[in-house]
Amino acid sequence: MNARILGVAAAALCMGLGVYLAVAHRDEARLEEGNVEALAARYPQAIRAIDDVRDGVAGARADVLRGYAEAARGRFPASAPFFSRALRRDPNNWVLHRDYAVLLRLLGQREKAQARMRRALALNPRMTLPVGFAAVNDR
């Protein structure tokens, strides 16, 4: 009896894993489509391609792509939540901290921008500071 229960449980796990892998594969394909569109500067198409990618590693990468795509379209306030969510998922990504700092500065949030830039510098002390952030080293 126990072997039968274990067999059913193993089959259920395999089915669940299969569904997860199918969704992950679909998300990766959509993310790749979004990357291709973004590289061709077709930002609305890139956003549509990744719009429903939310979970896992692909979801984190989709947030990054969406943030950059919105910023490239000049929609800076719309891009901020995507950078913020991407940083919650990947808090040690110095590139995201640096680019989010630049975005925050564009939005007039100087103190938050300075804090993000200090974090980026802490993660990568050799990085070159973007224009307007030279004073971040003095704090």
C-alpha positions as MATLAB code, in Angstrom:
seq = 'MNARILGVAAAALCMGLGVYLAVAHRDEARLEEGNVEALAARYPQAIRAIDDVRDGVAGARADVLRGYAEAARGRFPASAPFFSRALRRDPNNWVLHRDYAVLLRLLGQREKAQARMRRALALNPRMTLPVGFAAVNDR';
ca = [
       0.000    0.000    0.000;
       2.775    2.459    0.881;
       4.540    1.759   -2.414;
       1.326    2.569   -4.289;
       0.921    5.867   -2.402;
       4.552    6.751   -3.087;
       4.072    5.934   -6.768;
       1.010    8.177   -7.013;
       2.816   10.970   -5.150;
       5.844   10.659   -7.441;
       3.593   10.769  -10.514;
       1.829   13.876   -9.190;
       5.186   15.556   -8.550;
       6.362   14.717  -12.056;
       3.174   16.150  -13.549;
       3.584   19.318  -11.493;
       7.201   19.638  -12.573;
       6.160   19.160  -16.193;
       3.643   21.990  -15.950;
       6.212   24.238  -14.257;
       8.823   23.521  -16.940;
       6.306   24.168  -19.723;
       5.407   27.552  -18.225;
       9.081   28.383  -17.619;
       9.903   27.497  -21.232;
       7.058   29.692  -22.482;
       8.233   32.556  -20.262;
      11.813   32.233  -21.510;
      10.584   32.273  -25.114;
       8.511   35.397  -24.440;
      11.462   37.037  -22.704;
      13.696   36.282  -25.686;
      11.069   37.776  -28.006;
      10.983   40.874  -25.798;
      14.777   41.173  -25.894;
      14.794   40.974  -29.693;
      12.133   43.676  -29.936;
      13.934   45.922  -27.436;
      17.251   45.573  -29.262;
      15.456   46.713  -32.422;
      14.093   49.729  -30.469;
      10.526   48.418  -30.822;
       9.705   49.063  -27.187;
       5.894   48.759  -27.299;
       6.266   45.325  -28.929;
       8.891   44.345  -26.343;
       6.552   45.314  -23.522;
       3.665   43.360  -25.058;
       5.876   40.287  -25.460;
       6.832   40.183  -21.781;
       3.689   41.630  -20.243;
       2.493   38.388  -18.645;
       5.922   37.049  -17.579;
       5.874   37.421  -13.796;
       7.421   34.517  -11.926;
      10.831   33.061  -11.300;
      14.045   34.088  -12.977;
      12.250   35.012  -16.199;
       9.941   37.303  -14.232;
      12.880   39.105  -12.669;
      14.509   39.550  -16.065;
      11.187   40.727  -17.508;
      10.997   43.440  -14.830;
      14.460   44.647  -15.818;
      13.593   44.665  -19.516;
      10.296   46.439  -18.869;
      12.034   49.101  -16.775;
      14.586   49.804  -19.491;
      11.935   49.732  -22.245;
       9.726   52.240  -20.423;
      12.723   54.505  -19.765;
      13.811   54.291  -23.408;
      10.341   55.505  -24.384;
      10.790   58.487  -22.056;
       8.242   57.110  -19.594;
      10.482   57.517  -16.564;
       7.795   57.435  -13.846;
       6.369   54.249  -15.400;
       9.780   52.559  -15.389;
      10.542   53.161  -11.695;
       8.330   50.380  -10.240;
       9.954   47.811  -12.514;
      13.459   48.784  -11.391;
      12.304   48.699   -7.777;
      10.775   45.224   -8.149;
      13.829   43.937  -10.027;
      16.076   45.169   -7.199;
      13.934   43.424   -4.595;
      14.532   40.206   -6.512;
      18.233   40.895   -7.152;
      19.465   43.272   -4.412;
      23.163   42.791   -5.176;
      23.001   43.840   -8.820;
      25.177   46.949   -8.955;
      24.153   47.757  -12.542;
      20.493   47.940  -11.537;
      21.340   50.129   -8.540;
      23.367   52.463  -10.771;
      20.727   52.714  -13.477;
      17.897   53.124  -10.968;
      19.917   55.932   -9.349;
      20.152   57.704  -12.700;
      16.405   57.275  -13.173;
      15.635   58.591   -9.680;
      17.806   61.621  -10.371;
      15.857   62.273  -13.578;
      12.677   62.093  -11.502;
      14.074   64.709   -9.094;
      14.563   62.297   -6.196;
      18.146   63.307   -5.439;
      18.500   61.757   -1.964;
      17.141   58.392   -3.075;
      19.357   58.582   -6.150;
      22.440   59.245   -4.015;
      21.579   56.321   -1.729;
      21.193   53.964   -4.708;
      24.450   55.168   -6.200;
      26.253   54.632   -2.879;
      24.882   51.069   -2.840;
      26.090   50.514   -6.412;
      29.544   51.769   -5.408;
      29.586   49.504   -2.370;
      28.856   46.542   -4.643;
      31.357   47.629   -7.313;
      33.907   50.173   -6.059;
      35.588   50.292   -9.492;
      32.530   51.450  -11.393;
      32.632   54.779  -13.183;
      30.190   57.289  -11.770;
      27.632   58.678  -14.208;
      27.507   62.426  -14.810;
      25.998   64.254  -11.847;
      27.097   61.772   -9.210;
      30.678   62.858   -8.540;
      29.775   64.067   -5.030;
      28.532   60.620   -4.002;
      32.096   59.681   -3.047;
      32.267   62.543   -0.556;
      29.514   61.167    1.676;
];
